[in-house]
Short mmCIF file of C-alpha atoms in Angstrom, two decimals:
data_model
loop_
_atom_site.label_atom_id
_atom_site.label_comp_id
_atom_site.label_asym_id
_atom_site.label_seq_id
_atom_site.Cartn_x
_atom_site.Cartn_y
_atom_site.Cartn_z
CA UNK A 1 -15.12 -29.06 -8.17
CA UNK A 2 -13.19 -31.42 -6.11
CA UNK A 3 -11.36 -32.70 -9.33
CA UNK A 4 -10.36 -29.37 -9.86
CA UNK A 5 -9.01 -28.93 -6.55
CA UNK A 6 -6.88 -31.78 -6.69
CA UNK A 7 -4.74 -29.91 -9.24
CA UNK A 8 -4.00 -27.30 -7.37
CA UNK A 9 -0.35 -27.48 -5.54
CA UNK A 10 0.45 -28.04 -2.46
CA UNK A 11 2.53 -25.32 -1.63
CA UNK A 12 -0.28 -22.83 -2.93
CA UNK A 13 -2.33 -20.75 -0.59
CA UNK A 14 -5.74 -19.97 -1.71
CA UNK A 15 -5.72 -17.29 0.84
CA UNK A 16 -3.00 -15.36 -0.59
CA UNK A 17 -5.06 -15.61 -4.35
CA UNK A 18 -7.81 -14.09 -2.77
CA UNK A 19 -6.03 -11.13 -1.11
CA UNK A 20 -4.29 -10.54 -4.35
CA UNK A 21 -7.77 -10.87 -6.14
CA UNK A 22 -9.63 -8.50 -4.30
CA UNK A 23 -6.94 -5.32 -3.77
CA UNK A 24 -7.23 -5.47 -7.68
CA UNK A 25 -10.77 -3.49 -7.85
CA UNK A 26 -9.74 -1.25 -4.78
CA UNK A 27 -6.71 0.43 -7.11
CA UNK A 28 -8.89 0.29 -10.44
CA UNK A 29 -11.60 2.43 -7.69
CA UNK A 30 -8.65 4.52 -6.50
CA UNK A 31 -7.07 5.10 -9.79
CA UNK A 32 -10.67 6.34 -11.22
CA UNK A 33 -11.20 8.47 -8.68
CA UNK A 34 -8.53 10.20 -8.50
CA UNK A 35 -8.78 10.82 -12.20
CA UNK A 36 -9.83 14.52 -11.91
CA UNK A 37 -10.57 16.79 -15.69
CA UNK A 38 -11.84 20.19 -14.71
CA UNK A 39 -10.86 23.64 -15.52
CA UNK A 40 -11.24 26.14 -18.52
CA UNK A 41 -9.64 24.84 -20.33
CA UNK A 42 -9.46 21.53 -19.20
CA UNK A 43 -6.47 19.61 -17.06
CA UNK A 44 -6.25 16.33 -15.70
CA UNK A 45 -5.02 16.37 -11.78
CA UNK A 46 -5.70 14.24 -8.69
CA UNK A 47 -9.32 14.64 -8.11
CA UNK A 48 -8.87 13.45 -4.17
CA UNK A 49 -6.20 15.42 -3.16
CA UNK A 50 -9.00 17.75 -1.17
CA UNK A 51 -11.29 14.98 -0.09
CA UNK A 52 -10.18 15.23 3.46
CA UNK A 53 -12.32 11.75 3.69
CA UNK A 54 -10.05 9.69 2.35
CA UNK A 55 -6.92 9.78 5.09
CA UNK A 56 -9.07 7.62 7.31
CA UNK A 57 -9.78 5.55 4.59
CA UNK A 58 -6.51 4.50 3.84
CA UNK A 59 -5.90 3.32 7.37
CA UNK A 60 -7.70 -0.05 6.17
CA UNK A 61 -7.88 0.40 2.51
CA UNK A 62 -4.22 1.07 1.72
CA UNK A 63 -3.52 -2.62 -0.06
CA UNK A 64 0.30 -1.87 -1.17
CA UNK A 65 1.01 -3.46 1.58
CA UNK A 66 -0.60 -6.50 0.87
CA UNK A 67 0.18 -6.63 -2.76
CA UNK A 68 3.73 -6.78 -1.68
CA UNK A 69 3.05 -9.33 1.07
CA UNK A 70 1.06 -11.65 -1.46
CA UNK A 71 4.23 -10.90 -3.60
CA UNK A 72 6.66 -11.92 -1.32
CA UNK A 73 4.63 -15.29 -0.07
CA UNK A 74 4.58 -16.63 -4.11
CA UNK A 75 8.30 -14.80 -4.52
CA UNK A 76 9.73 -17.08 -2.46
CA UNK A 77 7.30 -20.29 -3.17
CA UNK A 78 8.56 -20.25 -6.54
CA UNK A 79 11.93 -19.20 -5.99
CA UNK A 80 12.23 -22.23 -3.71
CA UNK A 81 10.40 -24.54 -6.53
CA UNK A 82 13.32 -23.40 -8.73
CA UNK A 83 16.39 -24.18 -7.14
CA UNK A 84 15.18 -27.70 -6.19
CA UNK A 85 15.58 -28.63 -9.72
CA UNK A 86 19.13 -26.87 -9.57
CA UNK A 87 17.96 -23.55 -11.25
CA UNK A 88 20.06 -20.20 -10.59
CA UNK A 89 19.05 -16.87 -9.44
CA UNK A 90 19.72 -15.59 -12.73
CA UNK A 91 17.02 -17.86 -14.12
CA UNK A 92 14.39 -16.54 -11.61
CA UNK A 93 15.22 -12.98 -12.10
CA UNK A 94 14.87 -13.74 -15.75
CA UNK A 95 11.46 -15.74 -15.80
CA UNK A 96 10.34 -12.86 -13.43
CA UNK A 97 11.26 -9.75 -15.50
CA UNK A 98 10.21 -11.14 -18.39
CA UNK A 99 6.83 -11.83 -16.93
CA UNK A 100 6.57 -8.01 -15.68
CA UNK A 101 8.27 -6.45 -18.80
CA UNK A 102 5.99 -8.39 -21.81
CA UNK A 103 2.64 -7.34 -20.59
CA UNK A 104 4.18 -3.28 -19.58
CA UNK A 105 5.11 -2.71 -22.98
CA UNK A 106 1.71 -3.24 -24.31
CA UNK A 107 0.23 -1.40 -22.07
CA UNK A 108 2.14 1.43 -22.53
CA UNK A 109 1.93 1.18 -26.38
CA UNK A 110 -1.81 1.14 -25.56
CA UNK A 111 -1.44 4.22 -23.36
CA UNK A 112 0.10 5.47 -26.37
CA UNK A 113 -2.17 4.51 -28.91
CA UNK A 114 -5.01 5.87 -27.37
CA UNK A 115 -2.71 9.09 -26.45
CA UNK A 116 -2.13 9.26 -30.56
CA UNK A 117 -5.54 9.60 -31.59
CA UNK A 118 -6.77 12.07 -29.61
CA UNK A 119 -4.15 14.48 -30.58
CA UNK A 120 -4.73 13.53 -34.11
CA UNK A 121 -8.49 14.77 -33.31
CA UNK A 122 -7.48 18.26 -32.25
CA UNK A 123 -7.27 17.65 -27.99
CA UNK A 124 -5.21 20.70 -26.48
CA UNK A 125 -2.13 19.08 -26.27
CA UNK A 126 -1.59 20.51 -22.93
CA UNK A 127 -4.63 18.50 -21.66
CA UNK A 128 -3.05 15.86 -22.96
CA UNK A 129 0.24 16.18 -21.91
CA UNK A 130 -1.21 16.46 -18.03
CA UNK A 131 -3.88 13.76 -19.12
CA UNK A 132 -0.67 11.54 -20.12
CA UNK A 133 1.13 11.84 -16.94
CA UNK A 134 -1.84 11.30 -14.85
CA UNK A 135 -2.14 8.15 -16.78
CA UNK A 136 1.74 7.14 -16.21
CA UNK A 137 1.07 6.80 -12.02
CA UNK A 138 0.04 3.10 -11.54
CA UNK A 139 3.61 2.30 -13.22
CA UNK A 140 5.26 3.19 -9.73
CA UNK A 141 4.18 -0.12 -8.70
CA UNK A 142 5.71 -2.12 -11.46
CA UNK A 143 9.06 -0.47 -10.80
CA UNK A 144 9.06 -1.40 -7.66
CA UNK A 145 7.68 -4.89 -7.67
CA UNK A 146 10.46 -5.73 -10.55
CA UNK A 147 13.18 -3.98 -8.15
CA UNK A 148 11.78 -6.22 -4.93
CA UNK A 149 11.53 -10.04 -6.88
CA UNK A 150 14.95 -9.65 -8.36
CA UNK A 151 16.25 -9.38 -4.67
CA UNK A 152 14.28 -12.75 -3.84
CA UNK A 153 17.19 -15.45 -4.24
CA UNK A 154 19.26 -12.77 -2.14
CA UNK A 155 16.85 -12.08 0.64
CA UNK A 156 15.23 -16.05 0.72
CA UNK A 157 18.78 -17.16 1.53
CA UNK A 158 18.53 -13.90 3.97
CA UNK A 159 15.71 -15.21 5.75
CA UNK A 160 17.32 -18.70 6.28
CA UNK A 161 19.95 -17.88 7.73
CA UNK A 162 19.73 -15.17 9.49
CA UNK A 163 15.83 -14.61 9.65
CA UNK A 164 15.50 -12.29 12.74
CA UNK A 165 18.50 -10.13 12.03
CA UNK A 166 17.03 -9.79 8.19
CA UNK A 167 13.73 -8.04 9.35
CA UNK A 168 15.71 -5.71 12.41
CA UNK A 169 18.44 -4.17 10.17
CA UNK A 170 15.79 -3.66 6.69
CA UNK A 171 13.27 -1.81 9.96
CA UNK A 172 16.46 -0.22 11.53
CA UNK A 173 17.04 1.37 7.71
CA UNK A 174 13.62 2.16 7.06
CA UNK A 175 13.22 4.37 10.40
CA UNK A 176 16.96 5.82 9.68
CA UNK A 177 16.01 6.95 5.99
CA UNK A 178 12.66 8.52 7.22
CA UNK A 179 14.03 10.45 10.62
CA UNK A 180 17.55 11.64 8.69
CA UNK A 181 14.99 13.27 5.79
CA UNK A 182 12.64 14.28 8.07
CA UNK A 183 14.53 16.39 10.66
CA UNK A 184 18.00 16.30 9.17
CA UNK A 185 17.03 17.33 5.83
CA UNK A 186 18.96 14.62 3.90
CA UNK A 187 17.62 14.24 0.67
CA UNK A 188 17.26 10.00 0.97
CA UNK A 189 14.05 9.42 1.44
CA UNK A 190 13.96 7.38 -1.75
CA UNK A 191 15.98 4.91 -0.49
CA UNK A 192 12.79 3.59 1.38
CA UNK A 193 11.29 2.61 -1.64
CA UNK A 194 13.97 -0.26 -1.65
CA UNK A 195 14.52 -0.82 1.83
CA UNK A 196 10.60 -0.58 2.89
CA UNK A 197 8.91 -2.06 0.02
CA UNK A 198 11.81 -5.25 1.22
CA UNK A 199 10.60 -5.35 4.54
CA UNK A 200 7.57 -5.29 3.70
CA UNK A 201 8.32 -8.58 0.62
CA UNK A 202 10.05 -10.30 3.72
CA UNK A 203 6.46 -10.30 5.80
CA UNK A 204 5.24 -12.61 2.85
CA UNK A 205 8.07 -14.98 3.50
CA UNK A 206 7.37 -15.07 7.27
CA UNK A 207 3.57 -16.16 5.88
CA UNK A 208 4.87 -18.71 3.60
CA UNK A 209 6.87 -20.12 6.46
CA UNK A 210 3.97 -19.85 8.94
CA UNK A 211 6.11 -17.68 11.44
CA UNK A 212 2.80 -15.81 12.35
CA UNK A 213 -0.01 -18.19 12.45
CA UNK A 214 1.73 -20.64 14.92
CA UNK A 215 1.20 -17.43 17.36
CA UNK A 216 -1.37 -17.07 19.68
CA UNK A 217 -4.37 -14.97 18.76
CA UNK A 218 -4.59 -12.73 21.28
CA UNK A 219 -0.99 -11.85 20.38
CA UNK A 220 -1.61 -11.24 16.76
CA UNK A 221 -4.21 -9.28 17.72
CA UNK A 222 -2.23 -7.11 20.55
CA UNK A 223 0.62 -6.74 18.06
CA UNK A 224 -2.10 -5.11 15.64
CA UNK A 225 -3.37 -2.51 18.02
CA UNK A 226 0.61 -1.48 19.25
CA UNK A 227 1.20 -0.79 15.13
CA UNK A 228 -2.29 0.58 14.92
CA UNK A 229 -1.35 2.95 18.25
CA UNK A 230 2.20 3.72 17.31
CA UNK A 231 0.73 5.13 13.42
CA UNK A 232 -1.68 6.99 15.78
CA UNK A 233 2.03 8.70 17.69
CA UNK A 234 3.26 9.46 14.67
CA UNK A 235 0.61 11.33 13.04
CA UNK A 236 -0.66 13.14 16.16
CA UNK A 237 2.65 13.44 18.40
CA UNK A 238 5.06 14.05 15.06
CA UNK A 239 2.94 15.98 12.59
CA UNK A 240 3.36 13.04 10.03
CA UNK A 241 0.78 13.21 6.98
CA UNK A 242 -2.54 10.95 8.38
CA UNK A 243 -3.43 10.11 4.70
CA UNK A 244 -1.75 6.92 3.79
CA UNK A 245 -1.10 7.33 0.13
CA UNK A 246 0.93 10.60 0.97
CA UNK A 247 3.35 8.46 2.57
CA UNK A 248 3.84 6.14 -0.42
CA UNK A 249 5.99 8.75 -2.09
CA UNK A 250 9.16 8.51 -0.52
CA UNK A 251 7.62 5.74 1.71
CA UNK A 252 7.65 7.01 5.11
CA UNK A 253 7.49 4.31 8.68
CA UNK A 254 4.15 4.88 8.61
CA UNK A 255 3.56 2.36 5.92
CA UNK A 256 6.25 0.11 7.82
CA UNK A 257 3.83 0.07 10.83
CA UNK A 258 0.97 -0.61 8.38
CA UNK A 259 2.27 -3.49 6.99
CA UNK A 260 2.70 -5.38 10.29
CA UNK A 261 -1.05 -4.65 11.15
CA UNK A 262 -1.73 -5.76 7.87
CA UNK A 263 -0.19 -9.13 7.92
CA UNK A 264 -0.99 -9.43 12.23
CA UNK A 265 -4.80 -8.93 10.64
CA UNK A 266 -4.19 -11.03 7.85
CA UNK A 267 -3.37 -13.93 9.49
CA UNK A 268 -6.19 -13.79 11.74
CA UNK A 269 -8.49 -14.14 8.86
CA UNK A 270 -6.62 -16.81 7.07
CA UNK A 271 -8.71 -19.27 8.28
CA UNK A 272 -12.13 -17.65 7.24
CA UNK A 273 -10.69 -16.63 4.17
CA UNK A 274 -9.78 -20.21 3.00
CA UNK A 275 -13.22 -21.25 4.41
CA UNK A 276 -14.76 -18.49 1.69
CA UNK A 277 -12.56 -19.85 -0.66
CA UNK A 278 -13.89 -23.68 -0.48
CA UNK A 279 -17.23 -21.82 -2.06
CA UNK A 280 -17.23 -22.54 -6.04
CA UNK A 281 -18.92 -19.13 -6.96
CA UNK A 282 -15.72 -17.38 -4.71
CA UNK A 283 -12.96 -19.44 -5.88
CA UNK A 284 -14.42 -18.95 -9.53
CA UNK A 285 -14.78 -14.81 -9.04
CA UNK A 286 -10.84 -15.04 -7.20
CA UNK A 287 -9.40 -17.10 -10.13
CA UNK A 288 -10.99 -14.75 -13.14
CA UNK A 289 -9.15 -11.97 -10.96
CA UNK A 290 -6.27 -13.95 -10.41
CA UNK A 291 -6.38 -14.92 -14.41
CA UNK A 292 -6.41 -11.11 -15.60
CA UNK A 293 -4.61 -9.69 -12.92
CA UNK A 294 -2.02 -8.11 -14.48
CA UNK A 295 -4.42 -6.96 -18.02
CA UNK A 296 -6.88 -5.59 -15.23
CA UNK A 297 -4.12 -3.65 -13.65
CA UNK A 298 -1.84 -2.47 -16.34
CA UNK A 299 -4.93 -1.79 -18.81
CA UNK A 300 -7.36 -0.10 -16.66
CA UNK A 301 -5.09 3.08 -17.51
CA UNK A 302 -5.65 2.42 -20.72
CA UNK A 303 -9.39 2.02 -20.16
CA UNK A 304 -9.53 5.37 -18.57
CA UNK A 305 -7.98 7.12 -21.61
CA UNK A 306 -10.63 5.45 -24.09
CA UNK A 307 -13.88 6.94 -22.17
CA UNK A 308 -12.26 10.18 -21.32
CA UNK A 309 -11.41 10.09 -25.25
CA UNK A 310 -15.17 9.18 -25.88
CA UNK A 311 -16.26 11.63 -23.50
CA UNK A 312 -14.67 14.44 -25.88
CA UNK A 313 -15.53 12.67 -28.56
CA UNK A 314 -19.15 12.91 -27.95
CA UNK A 315 -18.96 16.29 -26.17
CA UNK A 316 -20.09 14.99 -23.07
CA UNK A 317 -19.19 17.66 -19.76
CA UNK A 318 -16.51 16.82 -17.13
CA UNK A 319 -18.85 17.90 -13.96
CA UNK A 320 -16.32 20.24 -11.24
CA UNK A 321 -14.57 17.83 -9.31
CA UNK A 322 -16.36 16.74 -5.78
CA UNK A 323 -19.34 18.39 -6.08
CA UNK A 324 -22.69 16.76 -5.72
CA UNK A 325 -23.09 16.33 -9.53
CA UNK A 326 -19.38 14.88 -9.77
CA UNK A 327 -19.78 12.17 -7.40
CA UNK A 328 -23.00 10.76 -9.20
CA UNK A 329 -20.94 10.84 -12.65
CA UNK A 330 -19.01 8.82 -11.27
CA UNK A 331 -20.80 5.54 -11.54
CA UNK A 332 -21.50 5.94 -15.22
CA UNK A 333 -17.87 6.48 -15.22
CA UNK A 334 -16.92 3.27 -13.40
CA UNK A 335 -18.93 1.43 -15.15
CA UNK A 336 -18.28 2.57 -18.40
CA UNK A 337 -14.35 1.75 -17.26
CA UNK A 338 -15.27 -1.91 -16.23
CA UNK A 339 -16.55 -2.71 -19.60
CA UNK A 340 -13.76 -1.36 -21.45
CA UNK A 341 -11.28 -3.59 -18.95
CA UNK A 342 -13.60 -6.61 -19.98
CA UNK A 343 -13.15 -5.95 -23.12
CA UNK A 344 -9.21 -5.50 -23.06
CA UNK A 345 -9.34 -9.07 -20.32
CA UNK A 346 -11.03 -10.94 -24.13
CA UNK A 347 -8.54 -9.12 -26.34
CA UNK A 348 -5.39 -8.85 -24.74
CA UNK A 349 -3.97 -12.39 -23.68
CA UNK A 350 -4.58 -14.20 -26.95
CA UNK A 351 -2.19 -11.25 -28.54
CA UNK A 352 0.07 -11.54 -25.05
CA UNK A 353 0.33 -15.03 -26.62
CA UNK A 354 1.84 -14.96 -29.16
CA UNK A 355 5.03 -13.51 -27.69
CA UNK A 356 8.15 -16.24 -28.44
CA UNK A 357 9.22 -18.58 -26.27
CA UNK A 358 12.17 -17.56 -24.22
CA UNK A 359 15.00 -19.78 -25.64
CA UNK A 360 17.03 -22.78 -23.69
CA UNK A 361 20.08 -20.76 -22.95
CA UNK A 362 21.52 -20.08 -19.65
CA UNK A 363 21.07 -16.06 -18.13
CA UNK A 364 24.08 -15.52 -16.13
CA UNK A 365 22.71 -13.54 -12.40
CA UNK A 366 25.01 -10.06 -14.14
CA UNK A 367 23.15 -10.53 -17.70
CA UNK A 368 19.67 -10.29 -15.71
CA UNK A 369 19.78 -7.84 -13.44
CA UNK A 370 21.19 -5.07 -16.35
CA UNK A 371 17.62 -6.21 -17.89
CA UNK A 372 15.79 -5.69 -15.15
CA UNK A 373 17.49 -2.46 -14.48
CA UNK A 374 16.59 -1.87 -18.09
CA UNK A 375 12.97 -2.52 -16.86
CA UNK A 376 13.02 -0.53 -14.11
CA UNK A 377 14.85 2.38 -15.92
CA UNK A 378 12.15 2.32 -18.35
CA UNK A 379 9.14 2.89 -16.45
CA UNK A 380 10.44 5.17 -14.41
CA UNK A 381 11.23 7.47 -16.60
CA UNK A 382 7.67 7.31 -18.22
CA UNK A 383 6.26 7.40 -14.52
CA UNK A 384 8.35 10.53 -13.28
CA UNK A 385 8.46 12.32 -16.66
CA UNK A 386 5.05 11.35 -18.73
CA UNK A 387 4.09 9.61 -21.57
CA UNK A 388 4.77 12.60 -23.47
CA UNK A 389 7.95 13.84 -22.55
CA UNK A 390 11.28 13.95 -24.19
CA UNK A 391 13.03 10.73 -23.57
CA UNK A 392 9.91 8.20 -23.75
CA UNK A 393 11.00 7.12 -27.05
CA UNK A 394 13.93 5.83 -25.73
CA UNK A 395 12.25 4.48 -22.38
CA UNK A 396 10.22 2.48 -24.36
CA UNK A 397 13.09 1.49 -26.92
CA UNK A 398 15.04 0.32 -23.94
CA UNK A 399 11.94 -2.22 -22.59
CA UNK A 400 12.32 -3.08 -26.11
CA UNK A 401 15.96 -4.51 -25.84
CA UNK A 402 15.55 -5.40 -22.03
CA UNK A 403 12.48 -8.20 -23.53
CA UNK A 404 14.71 -9.29 -26.84
CA UNK A 405 17.51 -10.06 -24.44
CA UNK A 406 15.64 -11.42 -21.83
CA UNK A 407 14.08 -13.80 -24.80
CA UNK A 408 17.18 -14.78 -26.03
CA UNK A 409 19.10 -15.63 -23.38
CA UNK A 410 22.38 -15.59 -22.72
CA UNK A 411 25.63 -14.84 -22.76
CA UNK A 412 25.78 -18.44 -22.33
CA UNK A 413 25.60 -22.05 -23.10
CA UNK A 414 22.60 -23.45 -24.21
CA UNK A 415 20.25 -25.77 -22.26
CA UNK A 416 19.99 -29.49 -22.34
CA UNK A 417 16.19 -28.74 -22.17
CA UNK A 418 13.65 -26.20 -22.76
CA UNK A 419 12.48 -23.72 -19.93
CA UNK A 420 10.00 -26.05 -17.71
CA UNK A 421 7.03 -25.19 -16.04
CA UNK A 422 6.38 -25.12 -12.55
CA UNK A 423 6.80 -28.05 -10.60
CA UNK A 424 4.18 -29.41 -8.88
CA UNK A 425 1.42 -28.21 -11.15
CA UNK A 426 2.08 -29.48 -14.82
CA UNK A 427 0.62 -27.20 -17.33
CA UNK A 428 0.62 -23.95 -16.05
CA UNK A 429 3.30 -21.48 -16.97
CA UNK A 430 6.18 -20.11 -13.95
CA UNK A 431 4.74 -18.00 -12.08
#
């Protein structure tokens, strides 16, 4: 074990790996429980939309802020490595966009293959339409994360030169957009998909630079309590929805406060998490979840499609949602999904390794930004319209075009060497 630990880069914080890893099972569990299939004829919908206990659970279990905090930590770490060896912002965005676009395309094709088999088997087209729309919902994270990570070089510059002004400006923009939409009826709430998650990503920059760990523990606990207290005021005094999932679309000020509370609580727990990560069994489990993280996140929707297809093929019943029978059947439902995900973790990585290596050719910032935009538009179209909506084929073609361009690089001169591995971490591809 000591030999393995020596290969961990000195700037890698295992508590961040822990957070990213434990968030994955929560995501799979939530999406699996949300997949409601009921009615005559069958239709797919959010099974937990009327389950009131969920609102209280989201005050602790909403894991999107920790995902973006961890993403901010990893993003600024990688950018600093690349900048230290003379890489450009365009190359950083190219690498990050390509690492997202390739697995997303394969997973989207996986969903379409399963839906195609179900359609060929005579499944009701209207059910397939609603089912395919539900399967697209996890893509929202990919679209927003692609945008936020493309801003890392710029936001890292702001963090270096005007950290407090950046935090306060983003927070003020989140509050202003939220209040303008809520009280003035202005249709600008979607702007907080950018402002809110950039703010939370910026919190990850602070974790990377140990801003919070240098504060007294009593202060961190007090600040977390204040953040939760302000959330209570917003919910009980201003009429905000107590369900944090409902506050995702569009993002509201509640998620800003929750992100603050969670970064303070995470900092308090960091010493305990690092101690836990020194255990071999924990490190192996967290390492496995990290290694297959993208497969688990992207392919759990495909796994749900496979399981539902199996239920239809074998004529298994779909109990009425939220009934005792439905809750009881969630056990084999979840087990079946986990088993299929396990199969994908074996099958998908060898396929992904067949992607051609990026060409050693300089990619200007504007070209990398255009490719990222193609990625976001393609994923966003399928997310908002569904896999079976008109234009889905065009969205996939746009995603393919982005992947080809990111792989080829340019327009620009060839580099003197091939794209390098992560500095300080030989043998490991760049994050």
